[in-house]
Short mmCIF file of C-alpha atoms and ligand atoms in Angstrom, two decimals:
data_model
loop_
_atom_site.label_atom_id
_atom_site.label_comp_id
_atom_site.label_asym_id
_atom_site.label_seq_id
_atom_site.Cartn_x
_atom_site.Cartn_y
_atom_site.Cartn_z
CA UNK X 1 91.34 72.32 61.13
CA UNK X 2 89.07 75.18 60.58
CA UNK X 3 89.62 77.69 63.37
CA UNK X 4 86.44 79.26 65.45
CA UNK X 5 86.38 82.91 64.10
CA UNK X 6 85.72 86.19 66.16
CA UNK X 7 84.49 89.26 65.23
CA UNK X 8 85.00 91.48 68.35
CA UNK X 9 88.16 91.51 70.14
CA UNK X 10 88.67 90.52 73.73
CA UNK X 11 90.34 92.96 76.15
CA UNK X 12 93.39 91.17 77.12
CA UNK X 13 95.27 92.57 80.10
CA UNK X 14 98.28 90.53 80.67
CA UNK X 15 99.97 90.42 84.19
CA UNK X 16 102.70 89.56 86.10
CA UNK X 17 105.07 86.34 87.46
CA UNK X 18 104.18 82.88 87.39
CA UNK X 19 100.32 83.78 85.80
CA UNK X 20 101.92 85.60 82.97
CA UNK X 21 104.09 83.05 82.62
CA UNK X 22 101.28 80.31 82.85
CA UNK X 23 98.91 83.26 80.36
CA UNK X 24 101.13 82.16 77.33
CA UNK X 25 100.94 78.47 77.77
CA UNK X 26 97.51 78.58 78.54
CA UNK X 27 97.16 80.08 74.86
CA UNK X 28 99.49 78.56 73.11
CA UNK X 29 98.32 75.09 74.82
CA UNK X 30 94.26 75.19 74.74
CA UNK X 31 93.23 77.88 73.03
CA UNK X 32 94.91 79.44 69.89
CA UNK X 33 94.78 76.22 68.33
CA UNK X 34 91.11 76.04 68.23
CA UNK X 35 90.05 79.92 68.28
CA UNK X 36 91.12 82.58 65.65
CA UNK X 37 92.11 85.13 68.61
CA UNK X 38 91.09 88.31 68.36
CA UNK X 39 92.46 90.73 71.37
CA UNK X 40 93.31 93.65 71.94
CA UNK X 41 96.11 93.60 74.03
CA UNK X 42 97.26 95.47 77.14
CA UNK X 43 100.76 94.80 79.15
CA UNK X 44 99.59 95.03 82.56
CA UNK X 45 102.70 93.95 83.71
CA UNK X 46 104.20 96.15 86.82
CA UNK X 47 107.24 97.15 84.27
CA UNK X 48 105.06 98.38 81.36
CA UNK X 49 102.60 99.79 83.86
CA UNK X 50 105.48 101.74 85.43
CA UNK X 51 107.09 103.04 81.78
CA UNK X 52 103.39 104.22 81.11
CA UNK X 53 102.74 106.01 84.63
CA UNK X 54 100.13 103.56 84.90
CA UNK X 55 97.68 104.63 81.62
CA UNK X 56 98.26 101.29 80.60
CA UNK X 57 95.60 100.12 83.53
CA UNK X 58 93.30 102.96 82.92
CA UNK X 59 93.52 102.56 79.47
CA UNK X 60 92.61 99.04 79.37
CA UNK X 61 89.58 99.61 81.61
CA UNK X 62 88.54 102.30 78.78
CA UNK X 63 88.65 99.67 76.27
CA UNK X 64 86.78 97.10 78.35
CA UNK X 65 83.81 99.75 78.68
CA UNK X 66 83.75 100.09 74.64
CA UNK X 67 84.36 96.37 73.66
CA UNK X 68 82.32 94.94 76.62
CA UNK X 69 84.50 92.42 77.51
CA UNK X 70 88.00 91.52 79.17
CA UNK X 71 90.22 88.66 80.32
CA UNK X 72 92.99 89.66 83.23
CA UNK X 73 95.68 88.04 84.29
CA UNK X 74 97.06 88.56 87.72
CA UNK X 75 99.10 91.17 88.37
CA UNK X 76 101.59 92.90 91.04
CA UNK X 77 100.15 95.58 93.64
CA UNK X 78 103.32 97.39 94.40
CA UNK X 79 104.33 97.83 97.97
CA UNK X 80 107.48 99.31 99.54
CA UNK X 81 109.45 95.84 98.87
CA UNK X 82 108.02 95.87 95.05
CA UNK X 83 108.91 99.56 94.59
CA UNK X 84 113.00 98.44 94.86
CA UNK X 85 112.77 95.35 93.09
CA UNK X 86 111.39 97.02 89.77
CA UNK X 87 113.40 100.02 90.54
CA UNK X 88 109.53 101.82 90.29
CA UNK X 89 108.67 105.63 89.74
CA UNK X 90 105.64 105.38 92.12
CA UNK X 91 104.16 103.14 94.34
CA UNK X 92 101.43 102.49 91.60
CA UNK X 93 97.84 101.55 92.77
CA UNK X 94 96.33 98.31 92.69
CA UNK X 95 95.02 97.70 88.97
CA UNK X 96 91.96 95.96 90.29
CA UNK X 97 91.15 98.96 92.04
CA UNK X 98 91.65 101.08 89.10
CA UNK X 99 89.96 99.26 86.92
CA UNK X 100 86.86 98.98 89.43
CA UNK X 101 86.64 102.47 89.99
CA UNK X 102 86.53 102.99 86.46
CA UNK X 103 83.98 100.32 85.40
CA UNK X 104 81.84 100.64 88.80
CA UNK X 105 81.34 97.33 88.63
CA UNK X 106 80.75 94.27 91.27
CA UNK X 107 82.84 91.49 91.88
CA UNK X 108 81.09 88.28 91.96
CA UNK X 109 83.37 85.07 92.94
CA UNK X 110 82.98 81.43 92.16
CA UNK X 111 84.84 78.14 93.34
CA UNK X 112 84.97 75.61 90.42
CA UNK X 113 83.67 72.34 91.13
CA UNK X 114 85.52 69.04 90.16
CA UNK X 115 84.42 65.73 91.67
CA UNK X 116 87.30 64.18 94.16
CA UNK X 117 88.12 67.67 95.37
CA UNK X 118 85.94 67.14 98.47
CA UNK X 119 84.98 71.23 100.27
CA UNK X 120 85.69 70.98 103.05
CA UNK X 121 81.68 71.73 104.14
CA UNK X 122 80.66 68.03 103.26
CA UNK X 123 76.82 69.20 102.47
CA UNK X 124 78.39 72.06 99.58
CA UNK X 125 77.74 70.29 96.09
CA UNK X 126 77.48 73.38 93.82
CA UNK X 127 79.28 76.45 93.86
CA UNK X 128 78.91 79.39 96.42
CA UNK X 129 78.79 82.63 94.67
CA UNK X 130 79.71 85.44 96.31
CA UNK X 131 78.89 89.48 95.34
CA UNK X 132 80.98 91.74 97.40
CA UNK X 133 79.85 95.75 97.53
CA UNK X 134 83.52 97.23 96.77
CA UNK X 135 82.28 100.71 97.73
CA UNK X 136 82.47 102.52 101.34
CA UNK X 137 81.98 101.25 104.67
CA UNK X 138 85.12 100.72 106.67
CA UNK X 139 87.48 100.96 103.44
CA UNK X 140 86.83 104.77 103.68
CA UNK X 141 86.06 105.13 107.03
CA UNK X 142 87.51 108.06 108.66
CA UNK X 143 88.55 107.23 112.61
CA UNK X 144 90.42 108.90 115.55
CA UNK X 145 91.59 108.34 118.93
CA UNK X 146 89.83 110.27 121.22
CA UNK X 147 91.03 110.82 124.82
CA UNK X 148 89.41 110.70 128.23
CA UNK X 149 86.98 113.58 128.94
CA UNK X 150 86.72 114.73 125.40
CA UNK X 151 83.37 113.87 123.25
CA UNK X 152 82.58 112.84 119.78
CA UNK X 153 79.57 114.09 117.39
CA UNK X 154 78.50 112.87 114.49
CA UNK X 155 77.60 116.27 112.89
CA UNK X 156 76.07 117.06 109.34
CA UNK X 157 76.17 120.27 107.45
CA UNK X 158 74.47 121.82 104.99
CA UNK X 159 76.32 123.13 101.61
CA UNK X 160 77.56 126.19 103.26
CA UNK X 161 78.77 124.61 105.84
CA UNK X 162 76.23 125.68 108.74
CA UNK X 163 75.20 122.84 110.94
CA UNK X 164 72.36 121.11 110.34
CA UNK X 165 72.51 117.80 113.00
CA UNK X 166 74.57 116.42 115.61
CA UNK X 167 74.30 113.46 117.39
CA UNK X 168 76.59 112.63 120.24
CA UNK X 169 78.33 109.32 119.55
CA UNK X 170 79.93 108.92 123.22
CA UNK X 171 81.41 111.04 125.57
CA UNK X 172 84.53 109.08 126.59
CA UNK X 173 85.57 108.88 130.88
CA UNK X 174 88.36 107.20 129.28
CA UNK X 175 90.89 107.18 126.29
CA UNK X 176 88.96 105.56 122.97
CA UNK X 177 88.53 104.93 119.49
CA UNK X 178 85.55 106.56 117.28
CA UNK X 179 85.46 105.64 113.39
CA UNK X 180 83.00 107.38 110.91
CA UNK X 181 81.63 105.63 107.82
CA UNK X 182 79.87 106.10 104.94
CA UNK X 183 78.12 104.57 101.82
CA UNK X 184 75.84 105.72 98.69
CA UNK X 185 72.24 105.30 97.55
CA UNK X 186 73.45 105.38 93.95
CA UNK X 187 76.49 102.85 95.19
CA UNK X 188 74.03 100.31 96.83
CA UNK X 189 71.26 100.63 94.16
CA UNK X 190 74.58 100.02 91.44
CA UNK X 191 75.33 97.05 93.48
CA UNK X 192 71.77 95.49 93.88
CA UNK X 193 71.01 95.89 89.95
CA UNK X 194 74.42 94.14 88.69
CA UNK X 195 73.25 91.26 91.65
CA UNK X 196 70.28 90.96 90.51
CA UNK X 197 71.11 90.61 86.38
CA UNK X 198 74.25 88.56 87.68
CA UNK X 199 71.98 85.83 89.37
CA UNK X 200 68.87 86.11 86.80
CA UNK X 201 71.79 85.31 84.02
CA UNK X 202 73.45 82.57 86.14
CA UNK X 203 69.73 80.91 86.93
CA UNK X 204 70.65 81.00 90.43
CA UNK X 205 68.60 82.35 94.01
CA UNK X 206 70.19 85.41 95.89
CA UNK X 207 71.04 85.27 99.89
CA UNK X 208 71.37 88.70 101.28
CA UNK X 209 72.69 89.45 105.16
CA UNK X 210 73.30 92.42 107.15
CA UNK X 211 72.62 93.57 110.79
CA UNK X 212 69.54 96.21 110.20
CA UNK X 213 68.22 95.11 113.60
CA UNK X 214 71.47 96.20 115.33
CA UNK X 215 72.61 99.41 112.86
CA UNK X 216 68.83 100.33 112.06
CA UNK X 217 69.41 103.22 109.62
CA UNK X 218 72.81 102.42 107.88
CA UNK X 219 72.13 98.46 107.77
CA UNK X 220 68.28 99.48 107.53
CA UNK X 221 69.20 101.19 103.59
CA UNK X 222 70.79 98.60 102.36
CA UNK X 223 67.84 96.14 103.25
CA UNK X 224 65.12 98.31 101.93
CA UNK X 225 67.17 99.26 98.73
CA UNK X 226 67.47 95.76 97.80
CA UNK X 227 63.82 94.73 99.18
CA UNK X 228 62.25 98.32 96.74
CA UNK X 229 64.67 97.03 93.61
CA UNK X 230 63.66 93.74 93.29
CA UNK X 231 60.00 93.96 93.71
CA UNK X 232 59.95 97.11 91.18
CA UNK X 233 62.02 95.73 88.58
CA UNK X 234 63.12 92.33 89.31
CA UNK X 235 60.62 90.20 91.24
CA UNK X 236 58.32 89.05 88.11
CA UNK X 237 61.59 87.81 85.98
CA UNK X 238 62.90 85.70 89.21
CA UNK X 239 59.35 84.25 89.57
CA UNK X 240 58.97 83.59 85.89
CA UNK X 241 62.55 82.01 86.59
CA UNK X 242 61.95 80.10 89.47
CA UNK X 243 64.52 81.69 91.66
CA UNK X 244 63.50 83.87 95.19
CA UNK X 245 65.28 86.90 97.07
CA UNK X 246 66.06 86.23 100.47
CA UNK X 247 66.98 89.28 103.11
CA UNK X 248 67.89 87.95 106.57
CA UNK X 249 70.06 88.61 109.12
CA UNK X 250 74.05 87.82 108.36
CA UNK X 251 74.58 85.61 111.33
CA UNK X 252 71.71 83.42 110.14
CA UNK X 253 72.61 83.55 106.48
CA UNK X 254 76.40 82.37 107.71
CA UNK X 255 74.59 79.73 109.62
CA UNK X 256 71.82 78.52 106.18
CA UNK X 257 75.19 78.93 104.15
CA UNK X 258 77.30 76.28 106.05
CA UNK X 259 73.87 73.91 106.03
CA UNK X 260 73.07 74.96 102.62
CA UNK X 261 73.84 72.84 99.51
CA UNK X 262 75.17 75.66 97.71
CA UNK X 263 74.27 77.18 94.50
CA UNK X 264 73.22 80.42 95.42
CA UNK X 265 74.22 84.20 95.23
CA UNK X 266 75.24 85.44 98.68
CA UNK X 267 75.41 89.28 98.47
CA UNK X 268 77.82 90.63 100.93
CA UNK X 269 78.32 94.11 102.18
CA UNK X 270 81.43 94.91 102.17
CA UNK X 271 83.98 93.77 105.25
CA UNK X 272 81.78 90.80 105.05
CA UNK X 273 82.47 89.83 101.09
CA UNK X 274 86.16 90.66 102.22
CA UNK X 275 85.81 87.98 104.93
CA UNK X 276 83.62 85.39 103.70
CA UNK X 277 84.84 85.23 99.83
CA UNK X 278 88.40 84.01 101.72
CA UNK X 279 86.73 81.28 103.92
CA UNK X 280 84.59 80.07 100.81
CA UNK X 281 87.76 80.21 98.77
CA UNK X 282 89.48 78.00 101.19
CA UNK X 283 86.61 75.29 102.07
CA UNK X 284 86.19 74.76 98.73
CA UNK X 285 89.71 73.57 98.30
CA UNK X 286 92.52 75.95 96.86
CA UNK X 287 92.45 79.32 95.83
CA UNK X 288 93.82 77.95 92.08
CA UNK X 289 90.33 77.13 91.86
CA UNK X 290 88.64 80.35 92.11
CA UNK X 291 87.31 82.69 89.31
CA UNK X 292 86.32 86.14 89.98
CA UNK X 293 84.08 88.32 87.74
CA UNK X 294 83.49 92.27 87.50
CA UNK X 295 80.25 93.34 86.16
CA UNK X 296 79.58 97.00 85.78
CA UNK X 297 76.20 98.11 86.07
CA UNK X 298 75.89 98.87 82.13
CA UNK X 299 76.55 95.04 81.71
CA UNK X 300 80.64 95.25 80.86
CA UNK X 301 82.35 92.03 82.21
CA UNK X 302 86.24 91.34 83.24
CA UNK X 303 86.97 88.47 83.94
CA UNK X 304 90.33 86.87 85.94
CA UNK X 305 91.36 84.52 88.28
CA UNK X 306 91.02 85.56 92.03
CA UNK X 307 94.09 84.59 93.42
CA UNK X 308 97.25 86.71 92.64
CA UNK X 309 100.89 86.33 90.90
CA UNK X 310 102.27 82.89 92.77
CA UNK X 311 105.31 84.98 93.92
CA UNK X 312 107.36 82.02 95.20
CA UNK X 313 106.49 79.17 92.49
CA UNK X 314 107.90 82.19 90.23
CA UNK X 315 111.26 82.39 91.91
CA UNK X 316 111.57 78.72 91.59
CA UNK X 317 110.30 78.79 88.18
CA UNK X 318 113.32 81.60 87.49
CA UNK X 319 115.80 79.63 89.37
CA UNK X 320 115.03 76.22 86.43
CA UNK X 321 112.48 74.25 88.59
CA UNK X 322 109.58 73.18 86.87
CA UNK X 323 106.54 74.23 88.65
CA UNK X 324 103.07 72.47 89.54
CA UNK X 325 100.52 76.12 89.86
CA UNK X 326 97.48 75.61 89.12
CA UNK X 327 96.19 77.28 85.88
CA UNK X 328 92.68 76.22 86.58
CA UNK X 329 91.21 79.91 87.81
CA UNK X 330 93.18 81.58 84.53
CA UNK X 331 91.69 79.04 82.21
CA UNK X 332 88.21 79.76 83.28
CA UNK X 333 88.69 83.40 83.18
CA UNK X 334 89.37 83.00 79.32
CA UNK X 335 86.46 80.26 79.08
CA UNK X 336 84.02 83.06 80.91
CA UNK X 337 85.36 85.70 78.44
CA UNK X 338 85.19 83.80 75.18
CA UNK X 339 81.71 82.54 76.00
CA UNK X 340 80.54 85.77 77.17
CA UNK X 341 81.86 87.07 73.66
CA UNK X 342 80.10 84.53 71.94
CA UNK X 343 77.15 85.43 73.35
CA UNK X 344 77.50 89.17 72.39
CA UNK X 345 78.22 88.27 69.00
CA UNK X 346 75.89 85.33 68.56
CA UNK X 347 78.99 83.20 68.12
CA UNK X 348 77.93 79.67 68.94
CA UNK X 349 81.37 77.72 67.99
CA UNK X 350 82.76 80.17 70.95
CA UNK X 351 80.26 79.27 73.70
CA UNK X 352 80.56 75.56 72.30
CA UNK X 353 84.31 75.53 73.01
CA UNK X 354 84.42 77.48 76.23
CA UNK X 355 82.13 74.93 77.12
CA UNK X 356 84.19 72.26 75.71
CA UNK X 357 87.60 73.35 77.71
CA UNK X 358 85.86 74.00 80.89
CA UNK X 359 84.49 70.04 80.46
CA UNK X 360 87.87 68.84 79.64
CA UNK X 361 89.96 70.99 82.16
CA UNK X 362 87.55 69.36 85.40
CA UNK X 363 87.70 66.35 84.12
CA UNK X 364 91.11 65.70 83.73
CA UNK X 365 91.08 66.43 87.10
CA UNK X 366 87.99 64.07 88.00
CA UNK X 367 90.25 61.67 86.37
CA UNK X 368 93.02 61.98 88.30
CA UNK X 369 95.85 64.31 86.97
CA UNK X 370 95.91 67.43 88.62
CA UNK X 371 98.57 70.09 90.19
CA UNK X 372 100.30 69.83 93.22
CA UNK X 373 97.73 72.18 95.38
CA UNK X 374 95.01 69.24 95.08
CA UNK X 375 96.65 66.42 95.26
CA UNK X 376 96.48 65.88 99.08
CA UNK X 377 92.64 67.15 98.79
CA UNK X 378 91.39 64.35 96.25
CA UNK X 379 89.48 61.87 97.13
CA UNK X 380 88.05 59.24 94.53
CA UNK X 381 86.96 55.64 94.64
CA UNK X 382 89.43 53.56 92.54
CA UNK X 383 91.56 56.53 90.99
CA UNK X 384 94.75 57.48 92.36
CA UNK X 385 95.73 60.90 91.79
CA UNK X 386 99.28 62.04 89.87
CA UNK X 387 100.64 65.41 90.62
CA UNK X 388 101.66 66.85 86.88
CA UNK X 389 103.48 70.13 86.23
CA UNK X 390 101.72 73.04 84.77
CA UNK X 391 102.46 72.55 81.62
CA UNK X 392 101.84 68.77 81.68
CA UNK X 393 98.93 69.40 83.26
CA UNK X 394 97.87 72.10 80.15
CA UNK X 395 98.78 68.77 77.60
CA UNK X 396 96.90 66.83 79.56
CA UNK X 397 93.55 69.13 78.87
CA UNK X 398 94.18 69.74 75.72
CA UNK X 399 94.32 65.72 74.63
CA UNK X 400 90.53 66.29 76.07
CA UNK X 401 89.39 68.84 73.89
P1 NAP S 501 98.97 84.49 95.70
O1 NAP S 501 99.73 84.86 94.50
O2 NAP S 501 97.53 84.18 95.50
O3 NAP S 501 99.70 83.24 96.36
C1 NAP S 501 99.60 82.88 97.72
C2 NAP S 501 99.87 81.39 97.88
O4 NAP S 501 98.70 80.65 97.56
C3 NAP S 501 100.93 80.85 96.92
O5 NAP S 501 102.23 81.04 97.43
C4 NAP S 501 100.53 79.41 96.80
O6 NAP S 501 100.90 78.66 97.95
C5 NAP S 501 99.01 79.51 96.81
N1 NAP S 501 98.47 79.69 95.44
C6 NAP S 501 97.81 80.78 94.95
N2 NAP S 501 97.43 80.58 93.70
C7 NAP S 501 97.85 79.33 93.37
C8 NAP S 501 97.77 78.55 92.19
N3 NAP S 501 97.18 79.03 91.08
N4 NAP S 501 98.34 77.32 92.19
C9 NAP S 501 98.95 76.84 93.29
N5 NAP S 501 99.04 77.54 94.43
C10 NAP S 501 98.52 78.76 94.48
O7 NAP S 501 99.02 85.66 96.81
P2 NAP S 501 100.26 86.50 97.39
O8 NAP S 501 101.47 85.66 97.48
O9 NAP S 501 99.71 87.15 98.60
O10 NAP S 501 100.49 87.64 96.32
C11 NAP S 501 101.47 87.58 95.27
C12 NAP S 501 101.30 88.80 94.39
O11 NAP S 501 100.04 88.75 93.76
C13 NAP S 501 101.35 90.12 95.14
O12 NAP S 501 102.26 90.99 94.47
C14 NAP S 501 99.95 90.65 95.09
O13 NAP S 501 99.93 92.05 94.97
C15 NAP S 501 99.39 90.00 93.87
N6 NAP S 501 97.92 89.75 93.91
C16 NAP S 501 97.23 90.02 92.77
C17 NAP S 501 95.89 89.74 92.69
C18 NAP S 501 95.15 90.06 91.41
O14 NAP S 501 95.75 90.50 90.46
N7 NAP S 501 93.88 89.80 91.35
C19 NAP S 501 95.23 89.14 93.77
C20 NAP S 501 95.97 88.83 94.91
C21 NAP S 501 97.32 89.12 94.96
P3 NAP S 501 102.26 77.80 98.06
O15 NAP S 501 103.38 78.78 97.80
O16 NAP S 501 102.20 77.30 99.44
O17 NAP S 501 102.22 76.72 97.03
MG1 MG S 502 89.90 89.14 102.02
#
C-alpha cells in the first residue's frame, strides 16, 4: 500500500506514563501504517525534561511557532512527591504552562461524541466547546490578611512611583481577607481574536458570560472588548456564516447551556473555564474523551488530550496487568494535528484519513467495543457492550480503517 506522504513535519512532544506508553501503540497501531510520518520529535518526558533543565519544553514550543503545528502527549507536572521519585534537579514547571506562555495561545476543549455514551445532560447532542482565558484574574492575584482596625486601598501610581488614585476597598472592624487582581487589554483582545477565528473555522456560534452588572469596570472590559472586536472585524464573516455572538450574563449562560443542545463556543473567563471545562468534561461521560486545543493568536495549533498521565493504570501496567485506558482523547489529538497539517499543506489524503480514523475510532465504540471507563455509561438498543484492553481496543479501530 502506497503510504499518504507529508511534506511538513509535525511537532511531536512525547510525554509521560501510561499516555506515552499508549503514544507508541497508537502509532504503530493506526497511523504509521497508513501515513509516511514526518515529525519532529521532542522527549517531553519528566526524565529527558529534567537531563535538559527543561529546554526540551521550551524548545518544542519554539518549533511549534515555526512549523505551525504540534501533537502532545500528556505529561508529568512535578510536585514534591514527583521530585523523589525521578530523583529531579528542580521542581520543573508545568509544560502546558510553558508552552502557553510561549505560544500565547487559548485553550479551546471539546468532548467527543459517540452514540450510546449518553451525557449526562439528556438535551446535549453535539459537543460543548469551551475557550478558557489562561491569563490573570485570580491565578495572579495578589491577596493578604488584613486585621481588625487596619484599611485597604487599591492605589495606582504613575511611572515614578507618585500616586496617582486610591480607592478604599474596606476598612475592616474585624480581621479579613483583601485579594487584588489584574488582567490585560492586549491579553483579552488576544483571547477574543483566537475565539473568534476558532469558532468561524469550526462553523460554530459563540456564548460569552461574565458578571459586568456586578464588577462594572473589570467585568465591564471584557464585555466591551469582545462586543468592539467582533463588530469591527468579525461580525460580517459570522453573518455571511450564519453563526451570531452572544454576551450575557454567566449565570444565565450556565442556565441556556444546561437547556441548550450544544454545539456552541462558550468563552469563559478564567476561574470560570477552570470550573466549567471540568463539569462539561464529566457530563459528557469520561475525561478519556476529551481533546483540548491551543491556538495562538498568529494561528499556531497544539494539539493533546486533556486529561493527564493515568498514574495508577501505569503502575498496574508496570506491575504485568494489561490495562483498559482509553486512548480516545490521544487519538484525536493526532487526527486534529494531521488534518490541520493537511490543510496547511493542501494535503487532502491527510484530512481524508484523519477523517477516516476519527469515523472508525467512534464507531467501534457505537458498535459496542470500548474501554473500561464507558462501559457502565453505554447505552444502546440491541448492542451489548464488551470492555477490550487498550491495545485490543487500538486493533479493533484499525480493522475499521
Ligand atoms: P489523570 O491522569 O487525568 O487521571 C485521573 C483519573 O481519571 C485516572 O486515575 C482514571 O481513573 C481517569 N482517567 C483519566 N484519563 C483516563 C483515560 N484516558 N482512560 C481511562 N481513565 C482515565 O489525572 P491525575 O491522576 O490527576 O494526574 C496524573 C498525572 O498527569 C499528574 O502527574 C499530572 O501532573 C499529570 N497531568 C497532565 C496533564 C497534561 O499533560 N495535560 C493534565 C492533567 C494531569 P481510574 O483510575 O479511576 O480509572
Ligand atoms: Mg479545573
Amino acid at each position: 500500500m502506497n503510504k499518504i506522504k507529508m511534506k511538513t513535519p509535525l511537532v511531536e512532544m512525547d510525554g509521560d506514563e501510561m499516555t506515552r506508553v499508549i503514544w507508541q501503540w497508537i502509532k504503530e497501531i493506526l497511523i504509521l501504517p497508513y501515513v509516511g510520518l514526518k515529525t519532529e520529535y521532542y522527549d517531553l518526558g519528566l526524565a529527558n525534561r529534567d537531563s535538559t533543565l527543561d529546554k526540551v519544553t521550551a524548545d518544542s514550543a519554539e518549533a511549534t511557532k515555526k512549523y505551525g503545528v504540534a501533537v502532545k502527549c500528556a505529561t508529568i507536572t512535578p510536585n514534591a512527591e514527583r521530585v523523589k521519585e525521578y530523583n529531579l534537579k528542580k521542581m520543573w514547571n508545568s509544560p502546558n504552562g510553558t508552552i502557553r506562555r510561549i505560544l500565547d495561545g487559548t485553550v479551546f476543549r471539546t468532548p467527543i461524541i459517540a452514540e450510546g455514551i449518553t451525557p449526562y445532560v439528556h438535551g446535549w447532542k453535539k459537543p460543548i466547546v469551551i475557550a478558557r482565558h489562561a491569563y490573570g484574574d485570580i491565578y495572579n492575584s495578589v491577596e493578604d490578611r488584613i486585621k481588625g482596625g487596619e484599611k485597604a486601598y487599591l492605589v495606582v501610581c504613575g511611572e515614578d512611583g507618585s500616586e496617582l488614585r486610591r480607592k478604599l476597598i474596606h476598612g475592616f472592624e474585624s480581621d479579613g481577607i483583601v485579594q487584588g487582581v489584574h488582567n490585560l487589554d492586549s491579553s483579552v483582545e488576544a483571547f477574543a481574536r483566537s475565539c473568534f477565528n476558532y469558532a468561524l473555522e469550526q462553523g460554530i456560534s459563540v456564548w460569552m458570560g461574565a458578571k459586568d452588572t456586578v464588577s462594572k469596570i473589570y467585568d465591564h472590559r471584557f464585555k466591551d472588548i469582545f462586543a468592539d472586536i467582533y463588530s469591527a472585524e468579525y461580525r460580517q464573516a459570522f453573518e455571511k456564516a450564519g453563526l451570531y455572538f452572544m454576551y450575557t450574563l454567566i449565570d444565565d449562560v450556565v442556565a441556556r447551556v444546561v437547556r441548550s443542545e450544544g454545539g456552541m463556543l462558550w468563552v469563559c473567563k478564567n476561574y470560570d473555564g477552570d470550573v466549567m471545562s471540568d463539569m462539561v468534561a464529566t457530563a459528557y461521560g469520561s475525561l478519556g474523551m476529551m481533546t483540548s486545543t491551543l491556538v495562538s493568536p498568529d494561528g499556531k495549533y497544539e494539539y493533546e488530550a486533556a486529561h493527564g498521565t493515568v498514574t495508577r493504570h501505569y503502575r498496574r501496567h508496570m506491575s504485568g496487568e494489561t490495562t483498559s485506558t482509553n486512548p480516545v482523547a490521544t487519538i484525536f489529538a493526532w487526527t486534529g494535528a494531521l488534518r490541520k497539517r493537511g490543510e496547511l499543506d493542501a494535503i487532502n489524503e491527510l484530512c481524508g484519513f484523519a477523517d477516516r480514523l476519527e469515523r472508525a475510532t467512534v464507531s467501534t465504540i457505537e458498535d459496542g467495543f470500548m474501554t473500561g471507563d464507558l462501559i457502565d455509561r453505554f447505552r444502546r438498543e440491541g448492542v451489548t457492550p464488551v470492555k477490550l484492553d487498550s491495545k485490543d481496543f487500538l486493533l479493533k479501530i484499525a480493522e475499521r480503517i
